[in-house]
Amino acid sequence: MTKTAWVFPGQGSQVTGMGTDLLDIPSARDKFAQAEAILGWSVTDICQSDAEQLSRTLYTQPSLYVVETILADLIRERGHQPDLVAGHSLGEYIALYIAGIFDWSVGLHLVKRRAELMDSVSGGMMAALMNFDREQLDMVIAQTPNVVLANDNSPAQVVISGTPEAVQAVMSQVKAKRAIPLKVSGAFHSHLIAAAAMEFQEILESVQFQPAIVPVVSNVEPIATVDPEILKQHLIKQMTGSVRWREISLLLPTQGIERVVEIGPGNVLTGLIKRTSPGLILENVRNATELPV
């Protein structure tokens, strides 16, 4: 048997119309109805609205959680199971659900609150840098207050986060092929959203985590574990901590993983993994037509 990891994308992967082809499947329709009861708004309506509304954190995160968990559950219904799971930022919540850490509605309640808190944050800035000098980047970040490496995605792609002045200072000093400001409301994955993270920590601590049925690799500490307390502590740190995706990609082959399936819209994670750990079999399940037989 080929050892397989399932990975789940986060904010930024959303696309208008995602999930709408799942409405032909009765179990998916039921999940969308349950989600509307919890959220107070329709995921399918939001996914069919304009890109700007879908891209608002308040709506993006719960919508991705619902669509990705439905896809993953449909794959499981067809007899497939992962040997390891991981998710990028918001995607970690889908990974934890698939690993049996919490049930579906608990996960959606957590994501709803996380989205509300992150949507309320303002004043920060994030920017993606492509094809840069890593040594120079590390040095400039170390010398610039109020900016951090938020997402270490691959050897050639990172996201920095901080105050607008600090982010722009780094962008002006580091030579990169491309540097793109991201459309987000705040400095996510940095100490600048500590107040929101503290509020969310209280919510997380009130939720009982179950032992995982498959190992989970967390964003802030790229090790595979089934320990519920370790996974909870990692999740508590996740909102202000760096997403260490490059290290997760490097870890996969060391765990005997030969095949990676990205479940959710787009192909961002398989693209990043390809650049970091070439040689793995990479597949995508983005919609109903790509579900395995």
mmCIF file with all atom_site columns, N, CA and C in Angstrom, residues 110-142:
data_model
loop_
_atom_site.group_PDB
_atom_site.id
_atom_site.type_symbol
_atom_site.label_atom_id
_atom_site.label_alt_id
_atom_site.label_comp_id
_atom_site.label_asym_id
_atom_site.label_entity_id
_atom_site.label_seq_id
_atom_site.pdbx_PDB_ins_code
_atom_site.Cartn_x
_atom_site.Cartn_y
_atom_site.Cartn_z
_atom_site.occupancy
_atom_site.B_iso_or_equiv
_atom_site.pdbx_formal_charge
_atom_site.auth_seq_id
_atom_site.auth_comp_id
_atom_site.auth_asym_id
_atom_site.auth_atom_id
_atom_site.pdbx_PDB_model_num
ATOM 1  N N  . LEU A 1 110 ? -15.464 26.418 16.128 1.00 0.00 ? 110 LEU A N  1
ATOM 2  C CA . LEU A 1 110 ? -14.128 26.985 16.360 1.00 0.00 ? 110 LEU A CA 1
ATOM 3  C C  . LEU A 1 110 ? -13.708 27.878 15.194 1.00 0.00 ? 110 LEU A C  1
ATOM 4  N N  . VAL A 1 111 ? -13.899 27.388 13.984 1.00 0.00 ? 111 VAL A N  1
ATOM 5  C CA . VAL A 1 111 ? -13.504 28.150 12.790 1.00 0.00 ? 111 VAL A CA 1
ATOM 6  C C  . VAL A 1 111 ? -14.324 29.437 12.674 1.00 0.00 ? 111 VAL A C  1
ATOM 7  N N  . LYS A 1 112 ? -15.614 29.350 12.995 1.00 0.00 ? 112 LYS A N  1
ATOM 8  C CA . LYS A 1 112 ? -16.480 30.540 12.967 1.00 0.00 ? 112 LYS A CA 1
ATOM 9  C C  . LYS A 1 112 ? -15.934 31.623 13.894 1.00 0.00 ? 112 LYS A C  1
ATOM 10 N N  . ARG A 1 113 ? -15.589 31.228 15.111 1.00 0.00 ? 113 ARG A N  1
ATOM 11 C CA . ARG A 1 113 ? -15.083 32.212 16.089 1.00 0.00 ? 113 ARG A CA 1
ATOM 12 C C  . ARG A 1 113 ? -13.705 32.734 15.683 1.00 0.00 ? 113 ARG A C  1
ATOM 13 N N  . ARG A 1 114 ? -12.866 31.841 15.182 1.00 0.00 ? 114 ARG A N  1
ATOM 14 C CA . ARG A 1 114 ? -11.524 32.232 14.714 1.00 0.00 ? 114 ARG A CA 1
ATOM 15 C C  . ARG A 1 114 ? -11.654 33.271 13.601 1.00 0.00 ? 114 ARG A C  1
ATOM 16 N N  . ALA A 1 115 ? -12.569 33.016 12.656 1.00 0.00 ? 115 ALA A N  1
ATOM 17 C CA . ALA A 1 115 ? -12.779 33.931 11.527 1.00 0.00 ? 115 ALA A CA 1
ATOM 18 C C  . ALA A 1 115 ? -13.280 35.286 12.008 1.00 0.00 ? 115 ALA A C  1
ATOM 19 N N  . GLU A 1 116 ? -14.209 35.272 12.973 1.00 0.00 ? 116 GLU A N  1
ATOM 20 C CA . GLU A 1 116 ? -14.744 36.535 13.504 1.00 0.00 ? 116 GLU A CA 1
ATOM 21 C C  . GLU A 1 116 ? -13.646 37.355 14.172 1.00 0.00 ? 116 GLU A C  1
ATOM 22 N N  . LEU A 1 117 ? -12.810 36.690 14.968 1.00 0.00 ? 117 LEU A N  1
ATOM 23 C CA . LEU A 1 117 ? -11.731 37.403 15.670 1.00 0.00 ? 117 LEU A CA 1
ATOM 24 C C  . LEU A 1 117 ? -10.684 37.933 14.696 1.00 0.00 ? 117 LEU A C  1
ATOM 25 N N  . MET A 1 118 ? -10.319 37.122 13.709 1.00 0.00 ? 118 MET A N  1
ATOM 26 C CA . MET A 1 118 ? -9.303  37.565 12.746 1.00 0.00 ? 118 MET A CA 1
ATOM 27 C C  . MET A 1 118 ? -9.851  38.648 11.829 1.00 0.00 ? 118 MET A C  1
ATOM 28 N N  . ASP A 1 119 ? -11.145 38.577 11.516 1.00 0.00 ? 119 ASP A N  1
ATOM 29 C CA . ASP A 1 119 ? -11.772 39.594 10.671 1.00 0.00 ? 119 ASP A CA 1
ATOM 30 C C  . ASP A 1 119 ? -11.824 40.952 11.385 1.00 0.00 ? 119 ASP A C  1
ATOM 31 N N  . SER A 1 120 ? -11.871 40.913 12.716 1.00 0.00 ? 120 SER A N  1
ATOM 32 C CA . SER A 1 120 ? -11.980 42.159 13.489 1.00 0.00 ? 120 SER A CA 1
ATOM 33 C C  . SER A 1 120 ? -10.633 42.860 13.665 1.00 0.00 ? 120 SER A C  1
ATOM 34 N N  . VAL A 1 121 ? -9.542  42.147 13.349 1.00 0.00 ? 121 VAL A N  1
ATOM 35 C CA . VAL A 1 121 ? -8.197  42.713 13.483 1.00 0.00 ? 121 VAL A CA 1
ATOM 36 C C  . VAL A 1 121 ? -7.958  43.698 12.335 1.00 0.00 ? 121 VAL A C  1
ATOM 37 N N  . SER A 1 122 ? -7.297  44.795 12.633 1.00 0.00 ? 122 SER A N  1
ATOM 38 C CA . SER A 1 122 ? -6.986  45.759 11.565 1.00 0.00 ? 122 SER A CA 1
ATOM 39 C C  . SER A 1 122 ? -5.617  46.385 11.819 1.00 0.00 ? 122 SER A C  1
ATOM 40 N N  . GLY A 1 123 ? -5.124  47.052 10.808 1.00 0.00 ? 123 GLY A N  1
ATOM 41 C CA . GLY A 1 123 ? -3.893  47.843 10.968 1.00 0.00 ? 123 GLY A CA 1
ATOM 42 C C  . GLY A 1 123 ? -2.618  47.145 10.579 1.00 0.00 ? 123 GLY A C  1
ATOM 43 N N  . GLY A 1 124 ? -2.682  45.851 10.268 1.00 0.00 ? 124 GLY A N  1
ATOM 44 C CA . GLY A 1 124 ? -1.466  45.148 9.885  1.00 0.00 ? 124 GLY A CA 1
ATOM 45 C C  . GLY A 1 124 ? -1.396  44.923 8.390  1.00 0.00 ? 124 GLY A C  1
ATOM 46 N N  . MET A 1 125 ? -0.322  44.270 7.973  1.00 0.00 ? 125 MET A N  1
ATOM 47 C CA . MET A 1 125 ? -0.094  44.033 6.542  1.00 0.00 ? 125 MET A CA 1
ATOM 48 C C  . MET A 1 125 ? 0.649   42.715 6.368  1.00 0.00 ? 125 MET A C  1
ATOM 49 N N  . MET A 1 126 ? 0.359   42.033 5.258  1.00 0.00 ? 126 MET A N  1
ATOM 50 C CA . MET A 1 126 ? 1.091   40.827 4.898  1.00 0.00 ? 126 MET A CA 1
ATOM 51 C C  . MET A 1 126 ? 1.507   40.935 3.437  1.00 0.00 ? 126 MET A C  1
ATOM 52 N N  . ALA A 1 127 ? 2.641   40.326 3.099  1.00 0.00 ? 127 ALA A N  1
ATOM 53 C CA . ALA A 1 127 ? 3.121   40.355 1.713  1.00 0.00 ? 127 ALA A CA 1
ATOM 54 C C  . ALA A 1 127 ? 3.831   39.048 1.395  1.00 0.00 ? 127 ALA A C  1
ATOM 55 N N  . ALA A 1 128 ? 3.620   38.566 0.162  1.00 0.00 ? 128 ALA A N  1
ATOM 56 C CA . ALA A 1 128 ? 4.291   37.354 -0.311 1.00 0.00 ? 128 ALA A CA 1
ATOM 57 C C  . ALA A 1 128 ? 5.550   37.743 -1.080 1.00 0.00 ? 128 ALA A C  1
ATOM 58 N N  . LEU A 1 129 ? 6.637   37.022 -0.838 1.00 0.00 ? 129 LEU A N  1
ATOM 59 C CA . LEU A 1 129 ? 7.898   37.237 -1.552 1.00 0.00 ? 129 LEU A CA 1
ATOM 60 C C  . LEU A 1 129 ? 8.253   35.961 -2.299 1.00 0.00 ? 129 LEU A C  1
ATOM 61 N N  . MET A 1 130 ? 8.618   36.091 -3.578 1.00 0.00 ? 130 MET A N  1
ATOM 62 C CA . MET A 1 130 ? 8.991   34.951 -4.398 1.00 0.00 ? 130 MET A CA 1
ATOM 63 C C  . MET A 1 130 ? 10.400  35.112 -4.938 1.00 0.00 ? 130 MET A C  1
ATOM 64 N N  . ASN A 1 131 ? 11.156  34.023 -4.894 1.00 0.00 ? 131 ASN A N  1
ATOM 65 C CA . ASN A 1 131 ? 12.522  33.990 -5.441 1.00 0.00 ? 131 ASN A CA 1
ATOM 66 C C  . ASN A 1 131 ? 13.377  35.120 -4.867 1.00 0.00 ? 131 ASN A C  1
ATOM 67 N N  . PHE A 1 132 ? 13.827  34.904 -3.660 1.00 0.00 ? 132 PHE A N  1
ATOM 68 C CA . PHE A 1 132 ? 14.550  35.914 -2.881 1.00 0.00 ? 132 PHE A CA 1
ATOM 69 C C  . PHE A 1 132 ? 15.805  35.282 -2.286 1.00 0.00 ? 132 PHE A C  1
ATOM 70 N N  . ASP A 1 133 ? 16.638  36.103 -1.699 1.00 0.00 ? 133 ASP A N  1
ATOM 71 C CA . ASP A 1 133 ? 17.828  35.631 -0.986 1.00 0.00 ? 133 ASP A CA 1
ATOM 72 C C  . ASP A 1 133 ? 17.431  35.392 0.470  1.00 0.00 ? 133 ASP A C  1
ATOM 73 N N  . ARG A 1 134 ? 17.361  34.117 0.885  1.00 0.00 ? 134 ARG A N  1
ATOM 74 C CA . ARG A 1 134 ? 16.867  33.791 2.230  1.00 0.00 ? 134 ARG A CA 1
ATOM 75 C C  . ARG A 1 134 ? 17.772  34.354 3.332  1.00 0.00 ? 134 ARG A C  1
ATOM 76 N N  . GLU A 1 135 ? 19.051  34.271 3.111  1.00 0.00 ? 135 GLU A N  1
ATOM 77 C CA . GLU A 1 135 ? 19.979  34.811 4.125  1.00 0.00 ? 135 GLU A CA 1
ATOM 78 C C  . GLU A 1 135 ? 19.736  36.300 4.342  1.00 0.00 ? 135 GLU A C  1
ATOM 79 N N  . GLN A 1 136 ? 19.597  37.012 3.240  1.00 0.00 ? 136 GLN A N  1
ATOM 80 C CA . GLN A 1 136 ? 19.341  38.450 3.308  1.00 0.00 ? 136 GLN A CA 1
ATOM 81 C C  . GLN A 1 136 ? 17.994  38.711 3.990  1.00 0.00 ? 136 GLN A C  1
ATOM 82 N N  . LEU A 1 137 ? 16.973  37.929 3.640  1.00 0.00 ? 137 LEU A N  1
ATOM 83 C CA . LEU A 1 137 ? 15.643  38.100 4.241  1.00 0.00 ? 137 LEU A CA 1
ATOM 84 C C  . LEU A 1 137 ? 15.708  37.896 5.752  1.00 0.00 ? 137 LEU A C  1
ATOM 85 N N  . ASP A 1 138 ? 16.347  36.814 6.185  1.00 0.00 ? 138 ASP A N  1
ATOM 86 C CA . ASP A 1 138 ? 16.449  36.534 7.630  1.00 0.00 ? 138 ASP A CA 1
ATOM 87 C C  . ASP A 1 138 ? 17.147  37.672 8.361  1.00 0.00 ? 138 ASP A C  1
ATOM 88 N N  . MET A 1 139 ? 18.199  38.200 7.732  1.00 0.00 ? 139 MET A N  1
ATOM 89 C CA . MET A 1 139 ? 18.971  39.287 8.352  1.00 0.00 ? 139 MET A CA 1
ATOM 90 C C  . MET A 1 139 ? 18.120  40.558 8.465  1.00 0.00 ? 139 MET A C  1
ATOM 91 N N  . VAL A 1 140 ? 17.414  40.908 7.396  1.00 0.00 ? 140 VAL A N  1
ATOM 92 C CA . VAL A 1 140 ? 16.607  42.134 7.397  1.00 0.00 ? 140 VAL A CA 1
ATOM 93 C C  . VAL A 1 140 ? 15.452  42.015 8.402  1.00 0.00 ? 140 VAL A C  1
ATOM 94 N N  . ILE A 1 141 ? 14.802  40.842 8.446  1.00 0.00 ? 141 ILE A N  1
ATOM 95 C CA . ILE A 1 141 ? 13.713  40.643 9.419  1.00 0.00 ? 141 ILE A CA 1
ATOM 96 C C  . ILE A 1 141 ? 14.240  40.777 10.848 1.00 0.00 ? 141 ILE A C  1
ATOM 97 N N  . ALA A 1 142 ? 15.428  40.196 11.101 1.00 0.00 ? 142 ALA A N  1
ATOM 98 C CA . ALA A 1 142 ? 16.026  40.259 12.440 1.00 0.00 ? 142 ALA A CA 1
ATOM 99 C C  . ALA A 1 142 ? 16.331  41.698 12.853 1.00 0.00 ? 142 ALA A C  1
#
